[in-house]
PDB file of C-alpha atoms and ligand atoms in Angstrom:
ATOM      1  CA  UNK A   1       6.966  15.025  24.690  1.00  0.00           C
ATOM      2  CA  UNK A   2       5.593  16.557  21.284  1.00  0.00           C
ATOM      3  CA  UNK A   3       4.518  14.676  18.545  1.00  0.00           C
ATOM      4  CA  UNK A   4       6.949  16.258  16.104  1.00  0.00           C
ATOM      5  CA  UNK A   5       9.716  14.674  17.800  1.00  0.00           C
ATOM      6  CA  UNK A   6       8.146  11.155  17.600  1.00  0.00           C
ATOM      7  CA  UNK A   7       8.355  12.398  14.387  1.00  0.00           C
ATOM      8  CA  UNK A   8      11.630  13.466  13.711  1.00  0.00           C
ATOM      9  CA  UNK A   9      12.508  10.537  15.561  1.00  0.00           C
ATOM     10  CA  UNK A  10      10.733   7.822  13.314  1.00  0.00           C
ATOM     11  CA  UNK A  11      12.486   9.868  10.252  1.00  0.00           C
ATOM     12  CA  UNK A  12      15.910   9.655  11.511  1.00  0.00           C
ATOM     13  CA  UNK A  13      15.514   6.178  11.714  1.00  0.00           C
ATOM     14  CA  UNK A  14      15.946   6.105  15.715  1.00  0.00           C
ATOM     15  CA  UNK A  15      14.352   3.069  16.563  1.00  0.00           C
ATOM     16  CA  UNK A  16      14.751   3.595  20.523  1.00  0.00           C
ATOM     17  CA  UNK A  17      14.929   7.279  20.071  1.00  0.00           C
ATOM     18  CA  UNK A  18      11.126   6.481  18.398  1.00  0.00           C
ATOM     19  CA  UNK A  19       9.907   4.575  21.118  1.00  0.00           C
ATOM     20  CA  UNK A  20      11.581   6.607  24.165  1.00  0.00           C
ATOM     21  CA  UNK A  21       9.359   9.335  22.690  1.00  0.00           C
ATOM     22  CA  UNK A  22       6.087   7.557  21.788  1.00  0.00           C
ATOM     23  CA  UNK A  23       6.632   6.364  25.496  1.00  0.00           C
ATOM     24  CA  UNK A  24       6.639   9.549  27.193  1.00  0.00           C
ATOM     25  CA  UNK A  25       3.917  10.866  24.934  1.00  0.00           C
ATOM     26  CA  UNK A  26       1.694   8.293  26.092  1.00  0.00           C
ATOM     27  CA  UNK A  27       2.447   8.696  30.134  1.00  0.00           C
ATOM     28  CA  UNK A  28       1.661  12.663  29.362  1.00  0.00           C
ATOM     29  CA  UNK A  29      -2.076  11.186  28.235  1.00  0.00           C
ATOM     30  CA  UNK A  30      -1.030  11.756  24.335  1.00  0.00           C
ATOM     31  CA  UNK A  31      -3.790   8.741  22.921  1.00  0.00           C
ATOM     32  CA  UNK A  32      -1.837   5.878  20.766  1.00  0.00           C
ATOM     33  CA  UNK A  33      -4.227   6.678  17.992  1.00  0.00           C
ATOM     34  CA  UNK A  34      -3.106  10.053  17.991  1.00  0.00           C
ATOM     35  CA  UNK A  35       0.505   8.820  17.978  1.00  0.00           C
ATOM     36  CA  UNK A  36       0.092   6.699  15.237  1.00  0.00           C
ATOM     37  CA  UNK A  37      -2.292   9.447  13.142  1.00  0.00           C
ATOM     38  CA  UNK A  38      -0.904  12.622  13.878  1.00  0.00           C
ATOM     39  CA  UNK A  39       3.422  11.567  13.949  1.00  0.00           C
ATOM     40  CA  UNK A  40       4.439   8.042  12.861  1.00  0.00           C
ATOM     41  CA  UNK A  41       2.342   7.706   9.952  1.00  0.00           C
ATOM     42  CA  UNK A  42       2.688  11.719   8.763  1.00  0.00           C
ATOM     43  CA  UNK A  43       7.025  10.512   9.223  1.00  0.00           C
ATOM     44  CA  UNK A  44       6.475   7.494   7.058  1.00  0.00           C
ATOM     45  CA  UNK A  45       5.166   9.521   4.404  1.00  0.00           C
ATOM     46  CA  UNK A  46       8.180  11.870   4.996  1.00  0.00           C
ATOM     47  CA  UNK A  47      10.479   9.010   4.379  1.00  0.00           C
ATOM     48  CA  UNK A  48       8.898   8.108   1.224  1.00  0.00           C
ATOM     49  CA  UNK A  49       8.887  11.555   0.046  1.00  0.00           C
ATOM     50  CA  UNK A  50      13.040  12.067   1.151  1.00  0.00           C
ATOM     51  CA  UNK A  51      12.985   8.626  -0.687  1.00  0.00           C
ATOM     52  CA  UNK A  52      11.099  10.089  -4.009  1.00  0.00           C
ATOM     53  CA  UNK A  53      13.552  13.038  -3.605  1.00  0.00           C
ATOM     54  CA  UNK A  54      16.595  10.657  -3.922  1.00  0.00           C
ATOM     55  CA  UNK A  55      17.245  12.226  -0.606  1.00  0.00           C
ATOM     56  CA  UNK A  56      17.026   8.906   1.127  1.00  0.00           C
ATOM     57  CA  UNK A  57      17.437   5.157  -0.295  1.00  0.00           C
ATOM     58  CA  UNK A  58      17.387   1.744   1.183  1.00  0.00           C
ATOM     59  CA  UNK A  59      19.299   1.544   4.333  1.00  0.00           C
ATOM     60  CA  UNK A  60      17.578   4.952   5.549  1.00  0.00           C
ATOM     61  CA  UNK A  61      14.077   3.582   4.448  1.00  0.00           C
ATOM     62  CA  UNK A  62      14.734   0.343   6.249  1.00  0.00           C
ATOM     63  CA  UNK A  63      15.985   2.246   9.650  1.00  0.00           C
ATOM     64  CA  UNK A  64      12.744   3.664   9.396  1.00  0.00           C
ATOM     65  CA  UNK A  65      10.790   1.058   8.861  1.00  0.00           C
ATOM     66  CA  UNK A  66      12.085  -0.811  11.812  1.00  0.00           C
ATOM     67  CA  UNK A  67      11.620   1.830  14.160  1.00  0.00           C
ATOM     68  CA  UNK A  68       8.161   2.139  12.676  1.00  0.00           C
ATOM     69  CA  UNK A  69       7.832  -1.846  13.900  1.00  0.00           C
ATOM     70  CA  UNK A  70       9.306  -1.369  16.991  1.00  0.00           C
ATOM     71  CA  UNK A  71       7.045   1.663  17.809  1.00  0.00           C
ATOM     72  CA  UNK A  72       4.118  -0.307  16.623  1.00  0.00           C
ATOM     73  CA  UNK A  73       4.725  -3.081  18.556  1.00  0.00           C
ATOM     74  CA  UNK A  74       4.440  -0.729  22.093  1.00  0.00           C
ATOM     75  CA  UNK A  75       1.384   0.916  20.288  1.00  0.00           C
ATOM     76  CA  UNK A  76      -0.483  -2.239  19.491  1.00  0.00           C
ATOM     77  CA  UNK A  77      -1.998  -3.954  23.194  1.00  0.00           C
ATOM     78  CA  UNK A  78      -3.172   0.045  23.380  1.00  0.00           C
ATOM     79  CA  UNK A  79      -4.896   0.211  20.008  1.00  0.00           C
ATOM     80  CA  UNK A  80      -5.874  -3.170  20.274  1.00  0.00           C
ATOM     81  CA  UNK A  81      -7.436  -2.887  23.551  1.00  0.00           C
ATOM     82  CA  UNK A  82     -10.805  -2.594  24.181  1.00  0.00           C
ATOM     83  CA  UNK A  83     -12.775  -6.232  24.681  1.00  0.00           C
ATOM     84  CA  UNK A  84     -15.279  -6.409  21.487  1.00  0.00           C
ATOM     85  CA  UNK A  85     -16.612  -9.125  20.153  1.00  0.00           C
ATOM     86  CA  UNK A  86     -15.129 -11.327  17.556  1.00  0.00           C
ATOM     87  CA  UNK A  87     -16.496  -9.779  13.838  1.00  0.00           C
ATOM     88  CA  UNK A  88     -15.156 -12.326  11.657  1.00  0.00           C
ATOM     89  CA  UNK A  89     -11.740 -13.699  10.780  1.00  0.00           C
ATOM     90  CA  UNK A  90      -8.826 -12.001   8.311  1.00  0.00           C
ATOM     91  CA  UNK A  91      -6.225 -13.283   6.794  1.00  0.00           C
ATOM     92  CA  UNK A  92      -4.084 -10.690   5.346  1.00  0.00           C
ATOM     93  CA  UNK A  93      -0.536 -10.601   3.700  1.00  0.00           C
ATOM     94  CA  UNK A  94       0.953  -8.722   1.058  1.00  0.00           C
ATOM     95  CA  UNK A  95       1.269 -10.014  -2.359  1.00  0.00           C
ATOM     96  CA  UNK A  96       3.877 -12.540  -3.896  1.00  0.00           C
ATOM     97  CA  UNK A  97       7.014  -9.888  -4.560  1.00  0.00           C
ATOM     98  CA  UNK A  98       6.479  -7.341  -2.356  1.00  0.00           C
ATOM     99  CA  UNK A  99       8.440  -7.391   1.034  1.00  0.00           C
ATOM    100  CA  UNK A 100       6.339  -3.980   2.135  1.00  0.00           C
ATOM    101  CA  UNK A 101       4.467  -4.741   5.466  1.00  0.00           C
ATOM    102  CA  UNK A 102       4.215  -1.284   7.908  1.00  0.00           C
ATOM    103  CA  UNK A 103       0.446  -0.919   5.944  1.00  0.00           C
ATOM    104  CA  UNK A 104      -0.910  -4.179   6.044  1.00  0.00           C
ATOM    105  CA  UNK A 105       0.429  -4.375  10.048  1.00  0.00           C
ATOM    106  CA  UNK A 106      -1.256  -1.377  10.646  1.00  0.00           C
ATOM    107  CA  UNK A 107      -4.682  -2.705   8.821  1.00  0.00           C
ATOM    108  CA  UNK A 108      -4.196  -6.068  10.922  1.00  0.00           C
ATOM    109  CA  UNK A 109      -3.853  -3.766  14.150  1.00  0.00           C
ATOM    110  CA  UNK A 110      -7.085  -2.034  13.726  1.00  0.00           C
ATOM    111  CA  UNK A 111      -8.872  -4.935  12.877  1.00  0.00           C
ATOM    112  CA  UNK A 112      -7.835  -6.381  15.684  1.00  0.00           C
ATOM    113  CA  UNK A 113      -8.470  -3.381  17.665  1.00  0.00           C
ATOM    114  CA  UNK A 114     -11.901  -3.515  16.041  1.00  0.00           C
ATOM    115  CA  UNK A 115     -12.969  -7.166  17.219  1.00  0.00           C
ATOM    116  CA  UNK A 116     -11.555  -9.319  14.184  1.00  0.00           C
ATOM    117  CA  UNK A 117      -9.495 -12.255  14.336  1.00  0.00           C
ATOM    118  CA  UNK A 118      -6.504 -11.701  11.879  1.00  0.00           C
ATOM    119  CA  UNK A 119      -4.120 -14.549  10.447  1.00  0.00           C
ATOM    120  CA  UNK A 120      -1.160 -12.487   9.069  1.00  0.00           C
ATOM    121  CA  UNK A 121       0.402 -14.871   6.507  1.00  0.00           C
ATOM    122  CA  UNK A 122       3.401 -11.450   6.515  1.00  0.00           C
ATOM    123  CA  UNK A 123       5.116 -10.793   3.123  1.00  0.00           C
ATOM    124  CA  UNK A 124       5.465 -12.406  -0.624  1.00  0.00           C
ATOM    125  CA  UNK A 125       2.606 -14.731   0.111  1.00  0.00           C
ATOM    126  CA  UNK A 126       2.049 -16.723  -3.226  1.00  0.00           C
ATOM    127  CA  UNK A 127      -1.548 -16.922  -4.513  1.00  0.00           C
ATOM    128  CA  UNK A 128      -1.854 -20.614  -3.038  1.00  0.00           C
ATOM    129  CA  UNK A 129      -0.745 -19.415  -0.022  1.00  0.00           C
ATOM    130  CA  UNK A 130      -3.631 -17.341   0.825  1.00  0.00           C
ATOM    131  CA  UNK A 131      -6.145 -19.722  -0.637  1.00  0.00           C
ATOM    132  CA  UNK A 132      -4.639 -22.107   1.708  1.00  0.00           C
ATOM    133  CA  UNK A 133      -4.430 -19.982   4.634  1.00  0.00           C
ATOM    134  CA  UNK A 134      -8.427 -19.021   4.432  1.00  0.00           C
ATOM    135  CA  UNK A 135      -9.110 -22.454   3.767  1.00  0.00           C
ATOM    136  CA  UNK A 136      -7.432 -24.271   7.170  1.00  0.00           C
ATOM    137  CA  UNK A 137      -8.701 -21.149   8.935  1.00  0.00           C
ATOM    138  CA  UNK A 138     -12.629 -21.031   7.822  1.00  0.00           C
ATOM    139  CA  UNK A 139     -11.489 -16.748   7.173  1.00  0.00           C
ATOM    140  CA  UNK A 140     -14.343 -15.166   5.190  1.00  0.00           C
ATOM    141  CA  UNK A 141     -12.286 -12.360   4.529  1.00  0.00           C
ATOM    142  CA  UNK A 142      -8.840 -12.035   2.482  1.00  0.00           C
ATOM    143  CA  UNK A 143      -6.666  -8.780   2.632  1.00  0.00           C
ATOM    144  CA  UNK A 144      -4.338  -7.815   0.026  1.00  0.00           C
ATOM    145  CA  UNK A 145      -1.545  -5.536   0.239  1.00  0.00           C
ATOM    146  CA  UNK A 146       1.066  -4.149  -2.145  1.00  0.00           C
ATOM    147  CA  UNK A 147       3.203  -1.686  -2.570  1.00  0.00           C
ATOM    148  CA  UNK A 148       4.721  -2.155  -5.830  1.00  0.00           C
ATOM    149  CA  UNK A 149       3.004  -1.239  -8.996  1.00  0.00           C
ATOM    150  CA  UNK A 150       5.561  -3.835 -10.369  1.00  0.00           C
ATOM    151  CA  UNK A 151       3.418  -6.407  -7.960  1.00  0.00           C
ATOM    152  CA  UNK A 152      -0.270  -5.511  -8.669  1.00  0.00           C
ATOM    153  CA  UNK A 153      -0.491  -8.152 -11.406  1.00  0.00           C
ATOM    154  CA  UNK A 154       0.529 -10.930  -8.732  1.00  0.00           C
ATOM    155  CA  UNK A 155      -3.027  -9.478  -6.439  1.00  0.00           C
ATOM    156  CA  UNK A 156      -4.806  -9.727  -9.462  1.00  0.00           C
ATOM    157  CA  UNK A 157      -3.426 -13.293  -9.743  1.00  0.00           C
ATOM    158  CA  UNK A 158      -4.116 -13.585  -5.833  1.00  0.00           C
ATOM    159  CA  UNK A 159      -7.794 -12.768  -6.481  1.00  0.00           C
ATOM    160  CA  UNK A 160      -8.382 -15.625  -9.300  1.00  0.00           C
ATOM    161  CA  UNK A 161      -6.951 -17.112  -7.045  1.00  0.00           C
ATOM    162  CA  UNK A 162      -9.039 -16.936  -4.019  1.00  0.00           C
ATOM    163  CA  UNK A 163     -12.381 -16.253  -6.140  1.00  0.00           C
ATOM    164  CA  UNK A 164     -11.499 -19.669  -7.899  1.00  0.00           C
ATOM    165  CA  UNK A 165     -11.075 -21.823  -5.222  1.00  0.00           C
ATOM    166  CA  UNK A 166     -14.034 -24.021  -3.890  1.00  0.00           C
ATOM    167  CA  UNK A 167     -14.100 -21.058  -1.207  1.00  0.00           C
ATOM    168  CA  UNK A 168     -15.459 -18.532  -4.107  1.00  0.00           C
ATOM    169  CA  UNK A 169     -18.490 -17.468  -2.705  1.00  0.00           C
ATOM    170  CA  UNK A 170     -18.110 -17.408   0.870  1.00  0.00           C
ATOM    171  CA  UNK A 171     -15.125 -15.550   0.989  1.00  0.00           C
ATOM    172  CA  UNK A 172     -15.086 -11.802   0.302  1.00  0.00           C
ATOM    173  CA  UNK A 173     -11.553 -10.214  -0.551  1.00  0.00           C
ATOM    174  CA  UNK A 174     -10.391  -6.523  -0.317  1.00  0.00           C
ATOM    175  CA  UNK A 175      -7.668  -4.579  -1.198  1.00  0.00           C
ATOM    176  CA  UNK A 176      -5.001  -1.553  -0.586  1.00  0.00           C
ATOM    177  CA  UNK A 177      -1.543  -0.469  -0.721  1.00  0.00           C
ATOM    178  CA  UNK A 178      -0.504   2.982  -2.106  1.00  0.00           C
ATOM    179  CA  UNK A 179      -0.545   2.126  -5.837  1.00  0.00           C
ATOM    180  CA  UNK A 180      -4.383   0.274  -5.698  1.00  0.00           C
ATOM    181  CA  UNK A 181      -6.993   2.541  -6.693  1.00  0.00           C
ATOM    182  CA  UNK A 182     -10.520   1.651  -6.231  1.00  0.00           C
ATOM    183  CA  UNK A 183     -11.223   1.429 -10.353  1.00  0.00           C
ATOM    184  CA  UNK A 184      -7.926  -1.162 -10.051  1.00  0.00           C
ATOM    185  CA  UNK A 185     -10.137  -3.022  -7.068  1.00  0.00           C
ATOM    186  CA  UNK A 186     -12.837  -3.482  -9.429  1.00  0.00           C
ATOM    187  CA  UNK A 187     -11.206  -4.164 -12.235  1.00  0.00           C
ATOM    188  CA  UNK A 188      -9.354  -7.421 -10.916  1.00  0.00           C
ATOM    189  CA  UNK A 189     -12.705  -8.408  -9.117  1.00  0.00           C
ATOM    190  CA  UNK A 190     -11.804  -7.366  -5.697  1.00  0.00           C
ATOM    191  CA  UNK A 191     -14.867  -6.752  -3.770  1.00  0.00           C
ATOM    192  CA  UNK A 192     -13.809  -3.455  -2.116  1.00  0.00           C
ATOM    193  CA  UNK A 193     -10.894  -1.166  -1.869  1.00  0.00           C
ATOM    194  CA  UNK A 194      -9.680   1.269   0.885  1.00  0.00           C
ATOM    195  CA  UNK A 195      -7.069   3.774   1.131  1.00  0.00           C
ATOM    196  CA  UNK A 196      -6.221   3.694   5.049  1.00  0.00           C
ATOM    197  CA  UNK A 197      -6.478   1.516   7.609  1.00  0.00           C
ATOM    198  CA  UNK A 198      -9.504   3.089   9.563  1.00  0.00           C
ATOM    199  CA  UNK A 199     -11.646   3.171   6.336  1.00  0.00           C
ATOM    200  CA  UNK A 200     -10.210  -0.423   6.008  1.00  0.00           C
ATOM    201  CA  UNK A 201     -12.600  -1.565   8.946  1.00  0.00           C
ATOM    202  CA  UNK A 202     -15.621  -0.155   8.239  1.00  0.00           C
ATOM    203  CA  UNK A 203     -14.730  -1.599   4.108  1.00  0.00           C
ATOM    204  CA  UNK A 204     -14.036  -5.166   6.753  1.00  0.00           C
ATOM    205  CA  UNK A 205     -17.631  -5.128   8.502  1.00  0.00           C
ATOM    206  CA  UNK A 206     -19.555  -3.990   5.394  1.00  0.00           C
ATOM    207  CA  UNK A 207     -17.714  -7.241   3.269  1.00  0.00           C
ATOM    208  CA  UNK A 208     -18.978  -8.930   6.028  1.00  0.00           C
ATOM    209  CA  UNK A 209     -22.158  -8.235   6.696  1.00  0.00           C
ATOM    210  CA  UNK A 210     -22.709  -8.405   3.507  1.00  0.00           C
ATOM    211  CA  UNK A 211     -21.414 -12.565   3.669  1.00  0.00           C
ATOM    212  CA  UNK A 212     -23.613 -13.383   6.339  1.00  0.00           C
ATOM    213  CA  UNK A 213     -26.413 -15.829   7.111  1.00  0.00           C
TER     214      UNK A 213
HETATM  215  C1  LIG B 301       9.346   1.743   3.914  1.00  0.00           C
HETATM  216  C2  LIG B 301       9.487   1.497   2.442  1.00  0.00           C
HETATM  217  C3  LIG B 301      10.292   0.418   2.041  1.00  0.00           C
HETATM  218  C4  LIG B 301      10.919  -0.572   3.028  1.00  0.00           C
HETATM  219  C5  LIG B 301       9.816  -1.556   3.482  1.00  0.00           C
HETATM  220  C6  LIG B 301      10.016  -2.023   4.908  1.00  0.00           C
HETATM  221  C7  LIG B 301       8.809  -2.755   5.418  1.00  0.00           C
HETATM  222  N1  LIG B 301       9.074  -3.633   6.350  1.00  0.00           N
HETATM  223  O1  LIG B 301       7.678  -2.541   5.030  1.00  0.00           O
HETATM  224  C8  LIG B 301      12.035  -1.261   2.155  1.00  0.00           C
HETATM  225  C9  LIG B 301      13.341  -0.549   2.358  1.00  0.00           C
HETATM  226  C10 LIG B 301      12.235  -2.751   2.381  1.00  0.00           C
HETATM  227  C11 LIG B 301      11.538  -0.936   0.756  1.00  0.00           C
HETATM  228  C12 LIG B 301      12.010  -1.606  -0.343  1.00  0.00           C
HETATM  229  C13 LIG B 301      11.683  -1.265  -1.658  1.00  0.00           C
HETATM  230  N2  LIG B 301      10.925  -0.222  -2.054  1.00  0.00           N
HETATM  231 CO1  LIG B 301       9.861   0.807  -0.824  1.00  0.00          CO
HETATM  232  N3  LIG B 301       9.031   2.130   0.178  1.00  0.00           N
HETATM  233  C14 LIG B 301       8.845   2.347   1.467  1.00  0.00           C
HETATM  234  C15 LIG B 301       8.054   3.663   1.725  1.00  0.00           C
HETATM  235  C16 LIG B 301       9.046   4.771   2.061  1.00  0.00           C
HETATM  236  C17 LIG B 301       7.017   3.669   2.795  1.00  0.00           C
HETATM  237  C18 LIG B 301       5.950   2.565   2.711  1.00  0.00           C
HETATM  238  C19 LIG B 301       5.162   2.587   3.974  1.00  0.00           C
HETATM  239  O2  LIG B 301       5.447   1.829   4.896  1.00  0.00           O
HETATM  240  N4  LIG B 301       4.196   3.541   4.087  1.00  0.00           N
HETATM  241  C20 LIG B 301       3.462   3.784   5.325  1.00  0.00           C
HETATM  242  C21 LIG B 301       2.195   2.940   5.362  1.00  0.00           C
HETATM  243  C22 LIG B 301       1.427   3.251   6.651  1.00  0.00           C
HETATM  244  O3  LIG B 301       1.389   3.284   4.257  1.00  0.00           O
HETATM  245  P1  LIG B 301       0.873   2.208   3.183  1.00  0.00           P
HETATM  246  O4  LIG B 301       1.821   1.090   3.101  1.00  0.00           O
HETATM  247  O5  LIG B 301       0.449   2.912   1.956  1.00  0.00           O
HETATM  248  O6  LIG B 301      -0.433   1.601   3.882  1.00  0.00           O
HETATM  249  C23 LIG B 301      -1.657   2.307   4.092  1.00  0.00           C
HETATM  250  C24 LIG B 301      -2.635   2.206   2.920  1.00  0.00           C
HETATM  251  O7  LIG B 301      -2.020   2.033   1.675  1.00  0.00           O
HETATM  252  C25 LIG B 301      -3.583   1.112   3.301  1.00  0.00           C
HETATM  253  N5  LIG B 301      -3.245  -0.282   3.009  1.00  0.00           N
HETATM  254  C26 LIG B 301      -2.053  -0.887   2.892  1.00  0.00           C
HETATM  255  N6  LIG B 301      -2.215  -2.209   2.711  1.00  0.00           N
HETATM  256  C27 LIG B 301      -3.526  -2.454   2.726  1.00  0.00           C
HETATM  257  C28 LIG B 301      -4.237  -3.641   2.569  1.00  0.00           C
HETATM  258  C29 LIG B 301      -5.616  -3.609   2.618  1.00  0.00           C
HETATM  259  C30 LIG B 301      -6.378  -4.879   2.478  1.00  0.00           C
HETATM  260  C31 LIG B 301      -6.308  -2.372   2.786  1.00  0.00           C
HETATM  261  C32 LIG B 301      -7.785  -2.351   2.782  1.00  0.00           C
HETATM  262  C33 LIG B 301      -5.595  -1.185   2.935  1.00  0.00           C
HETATM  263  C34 LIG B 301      -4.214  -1.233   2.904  1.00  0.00           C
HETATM  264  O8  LIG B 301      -3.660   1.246   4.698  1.00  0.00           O
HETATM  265  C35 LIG B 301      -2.372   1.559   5.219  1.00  0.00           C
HETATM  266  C36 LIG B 301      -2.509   2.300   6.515  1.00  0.00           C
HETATM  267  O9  LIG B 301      -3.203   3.515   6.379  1.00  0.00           O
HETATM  268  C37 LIG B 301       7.358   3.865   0.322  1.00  0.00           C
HETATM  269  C38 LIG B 301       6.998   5.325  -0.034  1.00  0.00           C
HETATM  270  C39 LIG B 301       5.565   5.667   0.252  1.00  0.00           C
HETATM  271  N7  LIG B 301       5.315   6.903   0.519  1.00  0.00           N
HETATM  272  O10 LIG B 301       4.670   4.810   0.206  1.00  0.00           O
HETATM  273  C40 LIG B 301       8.384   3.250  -0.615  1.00  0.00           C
HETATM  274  C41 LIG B 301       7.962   2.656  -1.992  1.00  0.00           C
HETATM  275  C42 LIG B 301       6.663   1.893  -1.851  1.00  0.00           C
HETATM  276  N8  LIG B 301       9.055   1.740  -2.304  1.00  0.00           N
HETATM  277  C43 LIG B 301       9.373   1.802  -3.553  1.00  0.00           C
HETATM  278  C44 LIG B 301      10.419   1.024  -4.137  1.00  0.00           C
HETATM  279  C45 LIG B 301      10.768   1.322  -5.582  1.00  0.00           C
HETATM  280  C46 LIG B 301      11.092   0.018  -3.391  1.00  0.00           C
HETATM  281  C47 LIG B 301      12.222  -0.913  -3.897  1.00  0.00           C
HETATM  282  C48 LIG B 301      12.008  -1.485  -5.307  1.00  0.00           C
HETATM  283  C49 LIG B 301      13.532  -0.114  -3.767  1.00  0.00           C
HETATM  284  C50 LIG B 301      14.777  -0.783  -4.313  1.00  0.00           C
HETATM  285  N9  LIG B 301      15.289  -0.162  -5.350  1.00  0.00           N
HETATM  286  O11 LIG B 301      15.200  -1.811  -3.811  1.00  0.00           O
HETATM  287  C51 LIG B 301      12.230  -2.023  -2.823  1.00  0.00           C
HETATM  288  C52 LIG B 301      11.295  -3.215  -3.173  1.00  0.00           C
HETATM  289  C53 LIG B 301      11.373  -4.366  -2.216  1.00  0.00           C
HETATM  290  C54 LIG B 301      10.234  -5.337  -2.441  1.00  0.00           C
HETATM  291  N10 LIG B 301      10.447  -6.362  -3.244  1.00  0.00           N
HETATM  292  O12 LIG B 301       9.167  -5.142  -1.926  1.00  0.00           O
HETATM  293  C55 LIG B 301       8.510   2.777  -4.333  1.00  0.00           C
HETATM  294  C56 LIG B 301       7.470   2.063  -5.210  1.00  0.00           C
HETATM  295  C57 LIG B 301       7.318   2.712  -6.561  1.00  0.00           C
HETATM  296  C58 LIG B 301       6.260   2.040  -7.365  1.00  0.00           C
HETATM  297  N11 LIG B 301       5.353   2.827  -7.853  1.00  0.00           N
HETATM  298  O13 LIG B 301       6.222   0.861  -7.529  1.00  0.00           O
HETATM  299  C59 LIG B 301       7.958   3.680  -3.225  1.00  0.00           C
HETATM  300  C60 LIG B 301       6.563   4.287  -3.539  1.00  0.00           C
HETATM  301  C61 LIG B 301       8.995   4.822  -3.011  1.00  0.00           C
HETATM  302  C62 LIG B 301       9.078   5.819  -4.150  1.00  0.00           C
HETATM  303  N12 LIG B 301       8.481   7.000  -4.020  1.00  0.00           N
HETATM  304  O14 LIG B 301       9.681   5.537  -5.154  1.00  0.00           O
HETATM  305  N13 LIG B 301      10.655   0.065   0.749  1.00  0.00           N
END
């Protein structure tokens, strides 16, 4: 089984067409990480651009977004794998408005892959919400997502938010989504921005660190 046809697959919006294929790939020794790298998220992109095109519109995105799911949920114990230590606890969600999640899933996986305990509070989380979350979970790190440039006030909100509560100081928050730019990260006080979810980790352990003692 070829990647392209995971592809293809993931773009037609054939949720068990998806899977069937990501299944085979991975009992002919295809990695999950390439998988996910080199066909679903490459297809996603495809969708958005069919989308941009006026190609596409919401049913088709949303066929493809649940066979995304449904292929990341077989990926997922294989990504996560591995037995590392715990690095430090997440809780992520994507912003108040914004029902977008295949990103910030795909940031929780590889943190978890990577040894973090994530809370995933899921979509249109209201600025309390997360305070509240990180609070009743002793997180040190918040992650924002959104997708929406219509919701990027409501992360800057999120980020008073969080930097106002009696948690400011301790807790370290970062941000992403398509329309977030690192000069938007620092301009709403974020302390760090990253554009995918494998620079996402590293951005994780460096907030980190950078918290502890
Ligand atoms: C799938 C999709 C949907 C699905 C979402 C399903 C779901 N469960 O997520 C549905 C159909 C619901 C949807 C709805 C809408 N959508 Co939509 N959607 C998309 C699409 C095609 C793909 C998004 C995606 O999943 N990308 C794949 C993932 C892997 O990429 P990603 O999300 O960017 O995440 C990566 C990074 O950004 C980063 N990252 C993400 N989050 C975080 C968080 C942190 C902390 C960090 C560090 C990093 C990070 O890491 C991720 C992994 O590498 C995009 C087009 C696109 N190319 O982005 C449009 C898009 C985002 N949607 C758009 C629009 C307009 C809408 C609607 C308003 C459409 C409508 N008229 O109803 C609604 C809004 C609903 C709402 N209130 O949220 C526009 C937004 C335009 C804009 N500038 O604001 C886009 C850009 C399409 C377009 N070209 O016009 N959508």
């Amino acid at each position: 089984m070829d990647l392209s046809t995971i592809k293809q697959r993931l773009v037609e919006g054939d949720a068990q067409g998806t899977v069937d294929a990501a299944r085979e790939a991975l009992a002919s020794d295809i990695p999950a990480e390439a998988i996910l790298r080199d066909a679903l998220i490459p297809g996603m992109e495809e969708v958005g651009d069919l989308f941009a095109r006026n190609e596409y519109f919401v049913p088709e995105l949303l066929l493809s977004a649940r066979a995304m799911h449904t292929a990341l949920d077989v990926l997922r114990p294989l990504l996560v794998g591995g037995g590392y230590q715990p690095a430090g606890k997440v809780v992520m969600g994507t912003v108040q408005g914004d029902l977008h999640d295949i990103g910030k899933k795909l940031v929780a996986i590889m943190l978890e892959g990577t040894g973090f305990e994530v809370i995933d509070l899921g979509t249109n989380v209201a600025p309390e919400r997360f305070v509240e979350a990180t609070r009743e979970n002793g997180a040190t790190l918040v992650g924002l997502s959104a997708l929406l440039t219509t919701t990027l006030p409501a992360m800057e909100e999120t980020v008073r938010a969080i930097h106002q509560a009696e948690v400011a100081g301790e807790v370290r928050v970062m941000v992403g989504g398509a329309p977030v730019t690192d000069s938007f990260a620092r301009q709403i006080g974020a302390d760090g921005y990253a554009p995918d979810a494998s620079t996402a980790v590293a951005l994780a352990r460096r907030l980190l660190g950078s918290t502890a003692g």
